[in-house]
């Protein structure tokens, strides 16, 4: 029995709709992933800290922790990976205290910060810049600042192109366009 033209057309249309919907769902999940909250705080490590917040240039309220040291050589701003929060990386960076002040923050949408979506690094650059401005306002304009980021924050810190003394970037993506193309490559060539 021969398959009719209309049957083939229906199958083709179904496949196109399926690919479109699957792609849309994947996109929505990537900009609005489940949130993971780590209950760890600096007090779990015997450290005093201050809950802080600052506003980005596009109006996002970023929340964080500031751990200050009397014997500081400068301040290290520390960002988390996708889709976690500042508590998730605390155990990894605690060795930096007491040599440095530590500022840990939640990127927009994640943890305690405001925002309805993540842009996977594009607008998170503003979070990084706001953190740097916060440190300059809190301490001095000449404060030595280093950035220490993981995954999402590492990429945002590199893209921020800020005038800091050092950037430690653990597992950043090299190119956002290439990452997006890789994610959606199963739907055909880009």
XYZ file of C-alpha atoms in Angstrom, residues 48-151:
104
model
C 31.507 36.248 61.024
C 29.868 37.735 57.969
C 27.540 40.474 56.866
C 24.500 39.953 54.643
C 24.841 42.520 51.871
C 22.966 43.589 48.775
C 23.584 45.898 45.848
C 21.658 46.941 42.776
C 22.884 46.311 39.226
C 22.661 48.884 36.436
C 19.524 47.130 35.164
C 17.778 47.098 38.552
C 18.466 43.581 39.846
C 18.904 43.268 43.622
C 21.964 41.046 44.121
C 22.417 39.496 47.551
C 25.626 38.214 49.063
C 27.895 37.762 52.042
C 30.859 39.907 52.992
C 33.515 38.294 55.164
C 36.082 40.883 56.280
C 39.544 40.341 57.655
C 41.779 42.681 59.637
C 44.889 41.286 57.895
C 43.591 41.633 54.351
C 45.700 41.958 51.216
C 42.586 42.914 49.211
C 39.151 41.582 48.350
C 38.243 38.533 46.315
C 34.801 38.571 44.712
C 33.513 35.021 44.353
C 30.742 33.846 42.048
C 28.991 30.494 41.770
C 28.216 28.158 38.890
C 24.989 27.396 37.055
C 22.421 26.643 38.573
C 23.704 26.895 42.140
C 24.108 29.617 44.771
C 26.863 31.156 46.891
C 26.552 28.513 49.621
C 27.484 25.823 47.116
C 31.039 27.155 46.679
C 31.759 28.283 50.207
C 33.670 25.120 51.144
C 35.925 25.529 48.074
C 37.081 29.105 48.763
C 37.246 29.226 52.557
C 41.038 28.765 52.440
C 41.357 32.358 51.147
C 40.388 33.755 54.554
C 41.982 35.521 56.537
C 44.417 36.726 53.873
C 41.581 38.372 51.920
C 38.161 39.883 52.379
C 35.672 37.602 50.656
C 32.531 38.745 48.871
C 30.309 35.867 47.767
C 27.173 36.734 45.812
C 24.224 35.085 44.098
C 23.827 35.899 40.418
C 20.470 37.210 39.258
C 17.671 34.658 39.522
C 19.775 32.323 41.691
C 19.931 32.033 45.465
C 18.561 35.081 47.264
C 18.994 37.542 44.383
C 16.083 38.911 42.385
C 15.411 38.311 38.722
C 13.018 36.058 36.862
C 15.509 34.373 34.493
C 19.187 33.714 34.003
C 20.799 34.867 30.784
C 23.636 32.360 31.211
C 26.252 35.114 31.390
C 24.996 37.876 29.119
C 23.346 40.112 31.750
C 25.258 38.500 34.628
C 28.150 40.731 33.556
C 26.184 43.523 35.263
C 26.149 41.478 38.495
C 29.951 41.316 38.390
C 30.309 45.049 37.735
C 27.907 45.854 40.578
C 29.926 43.644 42.951
C 33.109 45.496 41.990
C 31.376 48.854 42.549
C 30.168 47.645 45.942
C 33.742 46.785 47.000
C 35.046 50.174 45.830
C 32.290 51.967 47.754
C 32.730 49.847 50.888
C 36.512 50.031 51.061
C 38.419 52.391 48.745
C 38.648 53.064 45.041
C 42.206 51.674 45.255
C 41.166 48.375 46.882
C 42.980 45.446 45.297
C 40.301 43.211 43.794
C 40.473 39.742 42.304
C 37.595 37.803 40.777
C 37.153 34.078 41.385
C 34.398 32.457 39.389
C 33.060 29.027 38.621
C 31.297 28.117 35.363
